[in-house]
Amino acid sequence: MSKSDYKHSTSKTNSDIKDLWQTPVEVYEFLNARFSFVCDVAASDHNHLHLNYLTESYNSLINGWSHLKGGYVFCNPPYSKILPWVKKAKEASDQGVGTVMLLPVDTSVEWFKTLKNTASEICFITGGRISFVRSDTKKKVNGNNKGSLYAVFNPRSFGECKVSCVDRDEIFSTYEKIKDSIPDKTLNAVWPKEVNSIFNLIESAKSLPAVLQLKVKQSINKMIIDRFPHDQMVIATQNLVDRMEAKA
């Protein structure tokens, strides 16, 4: 086993989905209630938990997520190679973007040493292991061979990394308390500041039905990810809104 990263040395999972596990919604919403995520930066079309998500085709390890200004992103990275994701989270933090990472517990490896030296907070999930969700069947699978932790990269935090614990039962009981008040993500997504900034420039966009406003913001976000110039994004968004109004 490499000492620089966590490997699936004892995993019996099919190799094509080893890195495509979905975070249990209870864990995600427990964290989202605190951090109000603006993006899921290590996701796929099948396992994302936020309407705003980056897939393998975007390649977060090359392009990063520092452009997602104004909030925290969620990151449950491929566990086959964690160290580059930790370094990318630190890079984003240095540029003002917070990251919360869900990771396995292994204090003996290189990525954990880097995590301890760069994150602002590490919280170990105690009292049991997390059962992740298979991306192909959407079913939780028991038998996780390691515990879990979440790490916070707070761009406004300085000093030593804070270490704490949270009981797994507390996570799940919190979810039960808040689940009925969780907004419909299709209507109440939290978007990066730049998405809302461009959307608000198009006055007529605000009068569109909620479902069309969502499509407009998704379009803006895609242009931001593709690094369109600001003026082009404004023009393209205005044209999109005009077409939607014409069809209404």
CSV table of N, CA, C and O in Angstrom, one decimal, residues 154-216:
chain,number,residue,atom,x,y,z
A,154,ASN,N,-11.1,26.8,5.7
A,154,ASN,CA,-11.8,28.1,5.9
A,154,ASN,C,-10.8,29.2,5.4
A,154,ASN,O,-9.8,29.4,6.0
A,155,PRO,N,-11.2,29.9,4.4
A,155,PRO,CA,-10.2,31.0,3.9
A,155,PRO,C,-10.0,32.1,4.8
A,155,PRO,O,-9.1,32.9,4.7
A,156,ARG,N,-10.9,32.2,5.8
A,156,ARG,CA,-10.8,33.3,6.8
A,156,ARG,C,-10.2,32.8,8.2
A,156,ARG,O,-10.3,33.6,9.2
A,157,SER,N,-9.7,31.6,8.2
A,157,SER,CA,-9.2,31.1,9.4
A,157,SER,C,-7.6,31.1,9.4
A,157,SER,O,-7.0,30.8,8.4
A,158,PHE,N,-7.0,31.4,10.6
A,158,PHE,CA,-5.6,31.3,10.7
A,158,PHE,C,-5.2,30.6,12.0
A,158,PHE,O,-6.0,30.4,12.9
A,159,GLY,N,-4.0,30.1,12.0
A,159,GLY,CA,-3.5,29.4,13.1
A,159,GLY,C,-3.6,27.9,13.0
A,159,GLY,O,-3.8,27.4,11.8
A,160,GLU,N,-3.4,27.1,14.1
A,160,GLU,CA,-3.4,25.7,14.0
A,160,GLU,C,-4.7,25.1,13.7
A,160,GLU,O,-5.8,25.7,13.9
A,161,CYS,N,-4.6,23.9,13.1
A,161,CYS,CA,-5.9,23.2,12.7
A,161,CYS,C,-6.6,22.7,14.0
A,161,CYS,O,-6.0,22.1,14.9
A,162,LYS,N,-7.9,23.0,14.0
A,162,LYS,CA,-8.7,22.6,15.1
A,162,LYS,C,-9.2,21.1,14.9
A,162,LYS,O,-9.6,20.8,13.8
A,163,VAL,N,-9.1,20.3,15.9
A,163,VAL,CA,-9.5,18.9,15.8
A,163,VAL,C,-10.6,18.6,16.7
A,163,VAL,O,-10.6,19.0,17.9
A,164,SER,N,-11.7,18.0,16.2
A,164,SER,CA,-12.9,17.7,17.1
A,164,SER,C,-13.5,16.4,16.6
A,164,SER,O,-13.0,15.7,15.7
A,165,CYS,N,-14.6,16.0,17.2
A,165,CYS,CA,-15.3,14.8,16.9
A,165,CYS,C,-16.8,15.1,16.9
A,165,CYS,O,-17.3,16.0,17.5
A,166,VAL,N,-17.5,14.3,16.1
A,166,VAL,CA,-19.0,14.3,16.1
A,166,VAL,C,-19.5,12.9,16.0
A,166,VAL,O,-18.9,12.1,15.2
A,167,ASP,N,-20.5,12.5,16.8
A,167,ASP,CA,-21.0,11.2,16.7
A,167,ASP,C,-21.8,10.9,15.5
A,167,ASP,O,-22.6,11.8,15.1
A,168,ARG,N,-21.7,9.8,14.9
A,168,ARG,CA,-22.5,9.5,13.7
A,168,ARG,C,-24.0,9.6,14.0
A,168,ARG,O,-24.7,10.1,13.1
A,169,ASP,N,-24.4,9.1,15.2
A,169,ASP,CA,-25.8,9.2,15.5
A,169,ASP,C,-26.3,10.7,15.6
A,169,ASP,O,-27.5,10.9,15.2
A,170,GLU,N,-25.5,11.6,16.0
A,170,GLU,CA,-25.8,13.0,16.0
A,170,GLU,C,-26.1,13.5,14.6
A,170,GLU,O,-27.0,14.3,14.3
A,171,ILE,N,-25.2,13.1,13.6
A,171,ILE,CA,-25.4,13.5,12.2
A,171,ILE,C,-26.8,13.0,11.7
A,171,ILE,O,-27.5,13.8,11.1
A,172,PHE,N,-27.1,11.8,12.0
A,172,PHE,CA,-28.4,11.2,11.5
A,172,PHE,C,-29.6,11.8,12.2
A,172,PHE,O,-30.6,12.0,11.6
A,173,SER,N,-29.5,12.0,13.5
A,173,SER,CA,-30.6,12.6,14.2
A,173,SER,C,-30.8,14.0,13.8
A,173,SER,O,-32.0,14.5,13.8
A,174,THR,N,-29.7,14.8,13.5
A,174,THR,CA,-29.9,16.1,13.1
A,174,THR,C,-30.6,16.2,11.7
A,174,THR,O,-31.5,17.0,11.5
A,175,TYR,N,-30.3,15.2,10.8
A,175,TYR,CA,-30.9,15.2,9.5
A,175,TYR,C,-32.4,15.0,9.7
A,175,TYR,O,-33.3,15.6,9.1
A,176,GLU,N,-32.8,14.1,10.7
A,176,GLU,CA,-34.2,13.8,10.9
A,176,GLU,C,-35.0,15.1,11.4
A,176,GLU,O,-36.1,15.3,11.0
A,177,LYS,N,-34.3,15.9,12.1
A,177,LYS,CA,-34.9,17.1,12.6
A,177,LYS,C,-35.0,18.2,11.5
A,177,LYS,O,-36.0,19.0,11.6
A,178,ILE,N,-34.1,18.2,10.6
A,178,ILE,CA,-34.2,19.3,9.6
A,178,ILE,C,-34.7,18.9,8.2
A,178,ILE,O,-35.0,19.7,7.4
A,179,LYS,N,-34.9,17.6,8.0
A,179,LYS,CA,-35.2,17.1,6.6
A,179,LYS,C,-36.5,17.7,6.0
A,179,LYS,O,-36.6,18.0,4.8
A,180,ASP,N,-37.5,18.0,6.9
A,180,ASP,CA,-38.7,18.5,6.4
A,180,ASP,C,-38.6,20.0,6.1
A,180,ASP,O,-39.5,20.6,5.4
A,181,SER,N,-37.6,20.7,6.6
A,181,SER,CA,-37.4,22.1,6.3
A,181,SER,C,-36.4,22.4,5.2
A,181,SER,O,-36.1,23.5,4.9
A,182,ILE,N,-35.8,21.3,4.7
A,182,ILE,CA,-34.8,21.5,3.6
A,182,ILE,C,-35.5,22.0,2.3
A,182,ILE,O,-36.4,21.4,1.8
A,183,PRO,N,-35.0,23.1,1.8
A,183,PRO,CA,-35.7,23.7,0.6
A,183,PRO,C,-35.6,22.8,-0.6
A,183,PRO,O,-34.6,22.0,-0.7
A,184,ASP,N,-36.5,22.9,-1.5
A,184,ASP,CA,-36.5,22.1,-2.7
A,184,ASP,C,-35.3,22.7,-3.5
A,184,ASP,O,-35.2,23.8,-3.9
A,185,LYS,N,-34.3,21.8,-3.8
A,185,LYS,CA,-33.1,22.2,-4.4
A,185,LYS,C,-33.3,22.8,-5.8
A,185,LYS,O,-32.5,23.6,-6.3
A,186,THR,N,-34.3,22.3,-6.5
A,186,THR,CA,-34.6,22.8,-7.8
A,186,THR,C,-35.1,24.2,-7.9
A,186,THR,O,-35.0,24.9,-8.9
A,187,LEU,N,-35.5,24.7,-6.7
A,187,LEU,CA,-36.0,26.1,-6.6
A,187,LEU,C,-35.2,27.0,-5.7
A,187,LEU,O,-35.3,28.2,-5.8
A,188,ASN,N,-34.4,26.4,-4.9
A,188,ASN,CA,-33.7,27.2,-3.9
A,188,ASN,C,-32.2,26.8,-3.8
A,188,ASN,O,-31.6,26.7,-2.7
A,189,ALA,N,-31.6,26.6,-5.0
A,189,ALA,CA,-30.2,26.2,-5.0
A,189,ALA,C,-29.3,27.4,-4.6
A,189,ALA,O,-29.7,28.6,-4.8
A,190,VAL,N,-28.2,27.1,-3.9
A,190,VAL,CA,-27.3,28.2,-3.5
A,190,VAL,C,-26.2,28.3,-4.6
A,190,VAL,O,-25.5,27.3,-4.9
A,191,TRP,N,-26.1,29.4,-5.2
A,191,TRP,CA,-25.2,29.6,-6.4
A,191,TRP,C,-24.0,30.5,-6.0
A,191,TRP,O,-24.1,31.3,-5.1
A,192,PRO,N,-22.9,30.3,-6.7
A,192,PRO,CA,-21.8,31.2,-6.5
A,192,PRO,C,-22.2,32.6,-6.8
A,192,PRO,O,-23.1,32.9,-7.6
A,193,LYS,N,-21.5,33.5,-6.1
A,193,LYS,CA,-21.8,34.9,-6.2
A,193,LYS,C,-21.9,35.5,-7.6
A,193,LYS,O,-22.7,36.3,-8.0
A,194,GLU,N,-21.0,35.0,-8.4
A,194,GLU,CA,-20.9,35.5,-9.8
A,194,GLU,C,-22.1,35.1,-10.6
A,194,GLU,O,-22.6,35.9,-11.5
A,195,VAL,N,-22.7,34.0,-10.3
A,195,VAL,CA,-23.9,33.5,-11.0
A,195,VAL,C,-25.0,34.5,-10.7
A,195,VAL,O,-25.7,35.0,-11.6
A,196,ASN,N,-25.3,34.8,-9.5
A,196,ASN,CA,-26.3,35.7,-9.1
A,196,ASN,C,-26.1,37.1,-9.6
A,196,ASN,O,-27.0,37.9,-9.9
A,197,SER,N,-24.8,37.5,-9.6
A,197,SER,CA,-24.4,38.9,-10.1
A,197,SER,C,-24.9,39.0,-11.5
A,197,SER,O,-25.5,40.1,-11.9
A,198,ILE,N,-24.6,38.1,-12.4
A,198,ILE,CA,-24.9,38.2,-13.8
A,198,ILE,C,-26.4,38.1,-14.0
A,198,ILE,O,-27.0,38.8,-14.7
A,199,PHE,N,-27.0,37.1,-13.2
A,199,PHE,CA,-28.5,37.0,-13.3
A,199,PHE,C,-29.2,38.3,-13.0
A,199,PHE,O,-30.2,38.7,-13.6
A,200,ASN,N,-28.7,38.9,-11.9
A,200,ASN,CA,-29.4,40.2,-11.5
A,200,ASN,C,-29.2,41.3,-12.5
A,200,ASN,O,-30.0,42.3,-12.4
A,201,LEU,N,-28.3,41.2,-13.4
A,201,LEU,CA,-28.1,42.3,-14.4
A,201,LEU,C,-29.2,42.2,-15.5
A,201,LEU,O,-29.5,43.2,-16.1
A,202,ILE,N,-29.8,41.0,-15.6
A,202,ILE,CA,-30.9,40.8,-16.6
A,202,ILE,C,-32.2,41.0,-15.9
A,202,ILE,O,-32.8,40.1,-15.2
A,203,GLU,N,-32.8,42.2,-15.9
A,203,GLU,CA,-33.9,42.6,-15.1
A,203,GLU,C,-35.1,41.7,-15.4
A,203,GLU,O,-35.9,41.2,-14.5
A,204,SER,N,-35.3,41.4,-16.7
A,204,SER,CA,-36.5,40.5,-17.1
A,204,SER,C,-36.4,39.1,-16.6
A,204,SER,O,-37.4,38.4,-16.6
A,205,ALA,N,-35.2,38.7,-16.2
A,205,ALA,CA,-35.0,37.3,-15.8
A,205,ALA,C,-35.7,37.0,-14.5
A,205,ALA,O,-36.2,35.9,-14.3
A,206,LYS,N,-35.9,38.0,-13.7
A,206,LYS,CA,-36.5,37.8,-12.4
A,206,LYS,C,-38.0,37.6,-12.5
A,206,LYS,O,-38.7,37.1,-11.5
A,207,SER,N,-38.6,37.9,-13.6
A,207,SER,CA,-40.0,37.7,-13.8
A,207,SER,C,-40.4,36.3,-14.4
A,207,SER,O,-41.5,36.0,-14.6
A,208,LEU,N,-39.3,35.6,-14.8
A,208,LEU,CA,-39.5,34.3,-15.4
A,208,LEU,C,-40.0,33.3,-14.3
A,208,LEU,O,-39.8,33.5,-13.1
A,209,PRO,N,-40.8,32.2,-14.7
A,209,PRO,CA,-41.1,31.2,-13.7
A,209,PRO,C,-39.9,30.6,-13.1
A,209,PRO,O,-38.8,30.6,-13.7
A,210,ALA,N,-40.0,30.1,-11.8
A,210,ALA,CA,-38.9,29.6,-11.1
A,210,ALA,C,-38.1,28.5,-11.8
A,210,ALA,O,-36.9,28.5,-11.8
A,211,VAL,N,-38.8,27.6,-12.5
A,211,VAL,CA,-38.1,26.6,-13.2
A,211,VAL,C,-37.2,27.1,-14.4
A,211,VAL,O,-36.2,26.6,-14.6
A,212,LEU,N,-37.7,28.2,-15.0
A,212,LEU,CA,-36.9,28.9,-16.1
A,212,LEU,C,-35.7,29.7,-15.5
A,212,LEU,O,-34.6,29.7,-16.0
A,213,GLN,N,-36.0,30.3,-14.3
A,213,GLN,CA,-34.9,31.0,-13.6
A,213,GLN,C,-33.7,30.0,-13.3
A,213,GLN,O,-32.6,30.3,-13.4
A,214,LEU,N,-34.1,28.8,-12.9
A,214,LEU,CA,-33.1,27.8,-12.6
A,214,LEU,C,-32.3,27.5,-13.8
A,214,LEU,O,-31.1,27.4,-13.7
A,215,LYS,N,-33.0,27.3,-15.0
A,215,LYS,CA,-32.2,27.0,-16.2
A,215,LYS,C,-31.3,28.1,-16.6
A,215,LYS,O,-30.2,27.9,-17.1
A,216,VAL,N,-31.7,29.4,-16.4
A,216,VAL,CA,-30.9,30.5,-16.7
A,216,VAL,C,-29.6,30.5,-15.8
A,216,VAL,O,-28.5,30.6,-16.3
